[in-house]
Short mmCIF file of C-alpha atoms in Angstrom, two decimals:
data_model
loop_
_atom_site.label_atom_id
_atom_site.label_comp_id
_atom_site.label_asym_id
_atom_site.label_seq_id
_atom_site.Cartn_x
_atom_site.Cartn_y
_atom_site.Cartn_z
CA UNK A 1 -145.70 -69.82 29.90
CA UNK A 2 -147.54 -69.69 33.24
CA UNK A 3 -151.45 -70.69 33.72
CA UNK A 4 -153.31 -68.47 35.65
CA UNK A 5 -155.14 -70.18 38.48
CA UNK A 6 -158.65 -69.15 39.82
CA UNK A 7 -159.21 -69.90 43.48
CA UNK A 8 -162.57 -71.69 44.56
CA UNK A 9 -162.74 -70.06 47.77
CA UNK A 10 -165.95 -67.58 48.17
CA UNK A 11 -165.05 -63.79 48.24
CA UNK A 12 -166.85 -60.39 48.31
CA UNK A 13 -166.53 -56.60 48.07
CA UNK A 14 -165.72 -54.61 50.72
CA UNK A 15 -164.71 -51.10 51.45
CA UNK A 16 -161.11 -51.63 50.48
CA UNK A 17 -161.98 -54.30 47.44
CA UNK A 18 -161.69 -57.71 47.25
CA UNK A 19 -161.41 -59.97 49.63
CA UNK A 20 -161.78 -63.74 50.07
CA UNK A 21 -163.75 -65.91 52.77
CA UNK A 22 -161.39 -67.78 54.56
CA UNK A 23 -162.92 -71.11 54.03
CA UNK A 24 -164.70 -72.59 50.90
CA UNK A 25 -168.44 -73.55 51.98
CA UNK A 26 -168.20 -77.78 53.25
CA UNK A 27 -164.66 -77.24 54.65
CA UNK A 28 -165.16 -75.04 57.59
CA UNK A 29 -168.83 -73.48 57.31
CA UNK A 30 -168.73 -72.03 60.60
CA UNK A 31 -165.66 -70.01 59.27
CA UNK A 32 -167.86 -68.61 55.85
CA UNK A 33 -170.74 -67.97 57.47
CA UNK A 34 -169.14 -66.13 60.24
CA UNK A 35 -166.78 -64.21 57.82
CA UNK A 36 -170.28 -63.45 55.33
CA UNK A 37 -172.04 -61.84 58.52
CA UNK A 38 -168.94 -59.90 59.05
CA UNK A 39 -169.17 -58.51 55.60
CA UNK A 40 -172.50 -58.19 55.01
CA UNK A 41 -173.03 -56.46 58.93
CA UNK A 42 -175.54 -59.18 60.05
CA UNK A 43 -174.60 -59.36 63.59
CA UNK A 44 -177.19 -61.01 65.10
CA UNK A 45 -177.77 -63.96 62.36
CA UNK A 46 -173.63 -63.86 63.27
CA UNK A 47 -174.03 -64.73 66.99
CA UNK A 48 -177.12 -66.71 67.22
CA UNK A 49 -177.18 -68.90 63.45
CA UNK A 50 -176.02 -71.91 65.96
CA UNK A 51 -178.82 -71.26 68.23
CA UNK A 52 -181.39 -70.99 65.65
CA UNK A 53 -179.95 -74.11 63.81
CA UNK A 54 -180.11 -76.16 66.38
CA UNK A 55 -184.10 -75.34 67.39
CA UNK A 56 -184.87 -75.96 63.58
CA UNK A 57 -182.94 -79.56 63.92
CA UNK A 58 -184.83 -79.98 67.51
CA UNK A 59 -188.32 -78.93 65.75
CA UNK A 60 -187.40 -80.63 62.20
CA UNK A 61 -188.71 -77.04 60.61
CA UNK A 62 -187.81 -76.31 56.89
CA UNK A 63 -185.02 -74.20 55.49
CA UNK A 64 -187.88 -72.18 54.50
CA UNK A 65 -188.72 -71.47 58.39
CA UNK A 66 -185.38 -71.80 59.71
CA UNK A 67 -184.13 -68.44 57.43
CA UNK A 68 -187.24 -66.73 57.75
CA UNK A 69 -186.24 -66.82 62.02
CA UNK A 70 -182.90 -65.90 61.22
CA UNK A 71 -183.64 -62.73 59.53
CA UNK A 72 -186.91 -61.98 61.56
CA UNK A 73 -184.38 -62.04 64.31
CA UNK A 74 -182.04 -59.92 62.35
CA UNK A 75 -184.67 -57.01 61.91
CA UNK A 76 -185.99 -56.95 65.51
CA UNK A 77 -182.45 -56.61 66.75
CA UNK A 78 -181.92 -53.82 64.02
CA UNK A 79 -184.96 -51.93 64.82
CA UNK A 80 -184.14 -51.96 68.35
CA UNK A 81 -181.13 -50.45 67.87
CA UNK A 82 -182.55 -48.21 65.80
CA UNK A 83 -185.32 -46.90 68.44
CA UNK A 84 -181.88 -46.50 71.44
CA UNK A 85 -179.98 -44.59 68.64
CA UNK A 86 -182.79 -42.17 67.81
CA UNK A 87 -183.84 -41.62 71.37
CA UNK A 88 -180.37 -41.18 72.08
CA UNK A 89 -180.06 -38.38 69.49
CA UNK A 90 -182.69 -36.60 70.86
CA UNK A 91 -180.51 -35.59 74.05
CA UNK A 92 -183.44 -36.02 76.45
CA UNK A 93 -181.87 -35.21 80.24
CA UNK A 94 -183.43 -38.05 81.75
CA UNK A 95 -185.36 -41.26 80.80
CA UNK A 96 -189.24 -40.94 81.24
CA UNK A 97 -191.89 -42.93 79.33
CA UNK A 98 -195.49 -41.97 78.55
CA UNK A 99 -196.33 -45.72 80.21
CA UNK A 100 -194.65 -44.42 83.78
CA UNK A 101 -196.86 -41.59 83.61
CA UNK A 102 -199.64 -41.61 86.80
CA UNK A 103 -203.07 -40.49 85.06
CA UNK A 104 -204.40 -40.32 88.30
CA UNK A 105 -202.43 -38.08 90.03
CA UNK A 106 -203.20 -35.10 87.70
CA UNK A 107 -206.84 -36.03 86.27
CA UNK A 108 -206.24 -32.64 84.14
CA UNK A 109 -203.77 -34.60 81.94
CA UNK A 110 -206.59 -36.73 79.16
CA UNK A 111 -204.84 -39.92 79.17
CA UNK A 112 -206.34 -40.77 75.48
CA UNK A 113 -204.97 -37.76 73.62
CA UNK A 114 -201.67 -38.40 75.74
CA UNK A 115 -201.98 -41.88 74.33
CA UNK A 116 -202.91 -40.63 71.17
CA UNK A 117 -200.01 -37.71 70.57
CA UNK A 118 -197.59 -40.81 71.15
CA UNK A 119 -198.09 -42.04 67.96
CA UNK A 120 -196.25 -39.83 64.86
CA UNK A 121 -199.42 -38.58 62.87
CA UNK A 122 -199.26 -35.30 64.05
CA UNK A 123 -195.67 -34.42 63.79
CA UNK A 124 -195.87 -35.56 60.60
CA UNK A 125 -198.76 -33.16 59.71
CA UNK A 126 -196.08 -30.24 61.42
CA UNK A 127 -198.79 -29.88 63.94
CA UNK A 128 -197.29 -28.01 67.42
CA UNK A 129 -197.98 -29.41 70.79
CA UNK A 130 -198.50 -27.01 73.93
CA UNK A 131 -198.07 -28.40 77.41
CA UNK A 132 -198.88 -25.41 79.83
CA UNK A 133 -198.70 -25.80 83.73
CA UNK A 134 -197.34 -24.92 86.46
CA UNK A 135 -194.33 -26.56 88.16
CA UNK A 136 -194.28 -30.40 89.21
CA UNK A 137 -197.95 -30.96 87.02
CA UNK A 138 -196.04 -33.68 85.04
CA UNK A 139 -195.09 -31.40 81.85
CA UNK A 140 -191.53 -32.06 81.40
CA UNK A 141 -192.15 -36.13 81.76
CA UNK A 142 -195.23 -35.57 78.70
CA UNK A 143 -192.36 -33.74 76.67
CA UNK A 144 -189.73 -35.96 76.92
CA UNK A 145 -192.10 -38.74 77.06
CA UNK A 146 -194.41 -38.34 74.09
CA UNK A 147 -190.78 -37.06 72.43
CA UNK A 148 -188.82 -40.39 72.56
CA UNK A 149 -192.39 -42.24 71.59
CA UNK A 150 -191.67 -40.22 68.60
CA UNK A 151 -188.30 -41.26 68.14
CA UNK A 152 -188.61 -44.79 68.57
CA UNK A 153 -191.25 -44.66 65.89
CA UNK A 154 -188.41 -43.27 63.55
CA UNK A 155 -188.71 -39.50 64.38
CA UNK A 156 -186.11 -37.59 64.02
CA UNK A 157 -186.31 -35.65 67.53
CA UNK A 158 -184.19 -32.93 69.53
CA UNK A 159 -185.02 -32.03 73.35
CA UNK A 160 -183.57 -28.91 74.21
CA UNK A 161 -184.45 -25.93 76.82
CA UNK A 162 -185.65 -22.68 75.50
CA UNK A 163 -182.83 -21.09 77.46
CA UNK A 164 -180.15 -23.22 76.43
CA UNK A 165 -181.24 -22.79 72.43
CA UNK A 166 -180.97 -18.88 72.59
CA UNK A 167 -177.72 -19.24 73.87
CA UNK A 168 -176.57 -21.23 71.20
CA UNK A 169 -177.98 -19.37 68.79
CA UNK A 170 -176.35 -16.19 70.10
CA UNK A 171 -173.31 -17.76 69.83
CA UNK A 172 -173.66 -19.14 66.48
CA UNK A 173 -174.81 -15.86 65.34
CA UNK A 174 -171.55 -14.23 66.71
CA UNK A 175 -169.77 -16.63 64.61
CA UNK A 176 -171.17 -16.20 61.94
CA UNK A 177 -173.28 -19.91 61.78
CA UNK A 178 -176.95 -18.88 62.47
CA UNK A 179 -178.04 -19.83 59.39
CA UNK A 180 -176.58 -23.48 59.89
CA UNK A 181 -177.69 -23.92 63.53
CA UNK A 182 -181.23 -22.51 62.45
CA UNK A 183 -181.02 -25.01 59.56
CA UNK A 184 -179.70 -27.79 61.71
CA UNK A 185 -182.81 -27.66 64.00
CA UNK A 186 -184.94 -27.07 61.33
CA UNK A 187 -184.29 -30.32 60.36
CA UNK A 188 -185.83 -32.65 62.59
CA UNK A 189 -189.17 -33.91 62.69
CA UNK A 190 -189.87 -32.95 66.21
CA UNK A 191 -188.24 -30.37 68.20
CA UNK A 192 -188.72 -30.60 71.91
CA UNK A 193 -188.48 -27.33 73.53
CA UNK A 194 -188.52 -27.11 77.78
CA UNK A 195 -189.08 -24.49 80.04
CA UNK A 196 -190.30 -21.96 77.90
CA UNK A 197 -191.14 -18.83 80.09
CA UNK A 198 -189.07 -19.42 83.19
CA UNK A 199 -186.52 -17.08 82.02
CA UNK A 200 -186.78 -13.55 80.54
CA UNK A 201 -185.86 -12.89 77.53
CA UNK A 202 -184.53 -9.44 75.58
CA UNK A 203 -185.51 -8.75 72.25
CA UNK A 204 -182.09 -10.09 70.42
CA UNK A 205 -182.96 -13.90 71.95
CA UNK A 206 -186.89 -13.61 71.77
CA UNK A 207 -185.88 -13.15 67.59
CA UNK A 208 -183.01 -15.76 67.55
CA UNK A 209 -186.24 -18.11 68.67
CA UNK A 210 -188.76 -16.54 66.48
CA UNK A 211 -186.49 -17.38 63.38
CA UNK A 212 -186.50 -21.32 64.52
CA UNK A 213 -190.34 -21.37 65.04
CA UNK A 214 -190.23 -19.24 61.24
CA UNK A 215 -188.34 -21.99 60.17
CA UNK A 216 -189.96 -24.89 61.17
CA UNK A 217 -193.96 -23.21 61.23
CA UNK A 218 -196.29 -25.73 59.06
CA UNK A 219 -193.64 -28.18 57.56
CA UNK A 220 -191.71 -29.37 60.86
CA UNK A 221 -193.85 -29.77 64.52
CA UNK A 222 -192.82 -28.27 67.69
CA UNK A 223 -193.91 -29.29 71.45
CA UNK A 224 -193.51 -26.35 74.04
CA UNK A 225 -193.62 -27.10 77.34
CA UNK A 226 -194.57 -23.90 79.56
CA UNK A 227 -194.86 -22.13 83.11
CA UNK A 228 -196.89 -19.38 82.19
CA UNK A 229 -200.34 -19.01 80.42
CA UNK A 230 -200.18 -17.18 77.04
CA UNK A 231 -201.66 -14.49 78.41
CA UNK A 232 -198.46 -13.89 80.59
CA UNK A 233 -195.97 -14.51 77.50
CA UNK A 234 -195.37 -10.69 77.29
CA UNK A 235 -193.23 -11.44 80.57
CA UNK A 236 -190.78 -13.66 78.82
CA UNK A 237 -191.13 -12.04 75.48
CA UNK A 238 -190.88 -8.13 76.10
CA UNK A 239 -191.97 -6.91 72.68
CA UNK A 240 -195.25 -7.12 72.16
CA UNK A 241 -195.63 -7.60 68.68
CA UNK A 242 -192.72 -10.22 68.67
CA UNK A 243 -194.56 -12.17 71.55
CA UNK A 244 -197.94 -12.35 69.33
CA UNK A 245 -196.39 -13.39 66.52
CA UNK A 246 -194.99 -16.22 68.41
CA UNK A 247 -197.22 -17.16 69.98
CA UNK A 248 -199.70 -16.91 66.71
CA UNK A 249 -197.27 -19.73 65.33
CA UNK A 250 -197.13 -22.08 68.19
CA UNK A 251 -200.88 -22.34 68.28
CA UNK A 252 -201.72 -22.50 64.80
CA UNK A 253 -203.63 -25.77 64.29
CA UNK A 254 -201.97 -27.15 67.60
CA UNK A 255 -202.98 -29.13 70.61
CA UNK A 256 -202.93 -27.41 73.62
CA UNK A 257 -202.81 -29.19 77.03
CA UNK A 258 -203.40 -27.41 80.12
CA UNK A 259 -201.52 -29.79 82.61
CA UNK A 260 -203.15 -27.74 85.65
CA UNK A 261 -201.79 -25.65 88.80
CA UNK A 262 -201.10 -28.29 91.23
CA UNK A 263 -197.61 -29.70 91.91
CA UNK A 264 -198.70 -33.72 92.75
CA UNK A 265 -194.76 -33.78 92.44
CA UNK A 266 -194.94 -31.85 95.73
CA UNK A 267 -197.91 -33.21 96.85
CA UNK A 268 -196.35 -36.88 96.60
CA UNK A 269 -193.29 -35.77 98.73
CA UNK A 270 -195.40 -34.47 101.39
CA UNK A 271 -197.53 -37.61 101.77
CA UNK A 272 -194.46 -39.57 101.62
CA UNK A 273 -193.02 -37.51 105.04
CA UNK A 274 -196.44 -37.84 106.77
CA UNK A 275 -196.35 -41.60 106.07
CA UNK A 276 -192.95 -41.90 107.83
CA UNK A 277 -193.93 -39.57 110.59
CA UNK A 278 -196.71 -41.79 111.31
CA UNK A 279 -194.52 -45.32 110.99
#
């Protein structure tokens, strides 16, 4: 008759069952705790324990402090990864930040509602956000800007160009997935939508779009960044009554920035060439 034996060694539950630390706690510590992290996905008490450790021996803090700046460190590190995989989601084109924006270079811009719209009270009311200008006034960097404030403050966001959405959606709707892809974006918190008005649009597309601002009007918020004045919307949306009712739904209870008519983009690269004509 054979005795069944128990091991002492530590082990937990993973994906595939049970498996055992490879070193019982006093024999090789560094081993367990590194195997524990492992498990448990602690990566950064994983690589800097030691660190930490030895500043708690060097400042003779408690066990009591010396865990609580383990796992302080532990959820920083998280939540920063957090805010890069959320912005990253978004599929902004380029990095710009509400902080790199220059105030003074288009006074029409308020800095405190700018300031303001960066934090997530309003898309979480479903509140839309119109920024209407003309080229080079700075709209695109508020978008993208106030959009990855959003996400880093746990928004769900997508950044997309009104042109580029109707052509996916007339291609989902020729195979047969407009209902998911109008679900998909109705999803998010905060839909980012570029360059609405620079190019014309027929009826089909103007209604593929209609059916995501439907879909998202009151629960979900929309910003709309703009060439073109409302009153010149019946150039990018053709129908009439289609255009009204769009633009009756991107207005509703929204805040509507008028970014202004002149490009300091341009006017920025033209001081910059008189400054080296003069050197």
């Amino acid at each position: 008759m054979t005795q069944s034996t128990t091991s002492n060694v530590p082990s937990t539950t993973g994906r595939w069952g049970f498996f055992g630390l490879p070193a019982q706690r006093g024999a090789n510590p560094a081993a367990t705790i590194d195997a524990a992290c492992r498990s448990l996905g602690l990566s950064t008490i994983r690589g800097r324990w030691e660190e930490f450790a030895a500043q708690s021996l060097r400042e003779q803090a408690s066990y009591a402090d010396f865990l609580a700046d383990l796992l302080e460190s532990e959820c920083d590190d998280r939540d920063e990864r957090r805010k890069q995989r959320r912005v990253k989601e978004a599929g902004f084109p380029r990095n710009k930040r509400i902080e790199d924006f220059d105030f003074a270079k288009n006074p029409n811009v308020p800095q405190e509602v700018i300031n303001t719209l960066a934090q997530p009270e309003w898309v979480q009311a479903g509140n839309p956000l119109c920024l209407i200008g003309d080229s080079g006034t700075g709209k695109s960097h508020l978008l993208i800007g106030l959009g990855t404030a959003i996400a880093e403050a746990g928004g769900r966001v997508r950044y997309t160009t009104a042109a580029n959405l109707v052509n996916e959606l007339a291609e989902a709707a020729s195979e047969k997935q407009l209902g998911r892809t109008i679900k998909k974006y109705g999803r998010v918190d905060l839909l980012c939508l570029d360059e609405l008005g620079y190019v014309k649009l027929d009826r089909h597309g103007a209604e593929l779009l209609f059916q995501i601002f439907t879909e998202r009007e009151e629960r979900h918020a929309i910003a709309i960044a703009s060439n073109r004045p409302f009153t010149e919307w019946d150039q990018t949306f053709t129908d009439k009554r289609l255009c009204q009712a769009i633009v009756d739904r991107l207005t509703f209870e929204a805040h509507i920035i008028e970014t202004g008519t002149q490009s300091f983009r341009l006017a920025s690269t033209t001081a910059k060439r008189k400054a080296a004509a003069a050197a």
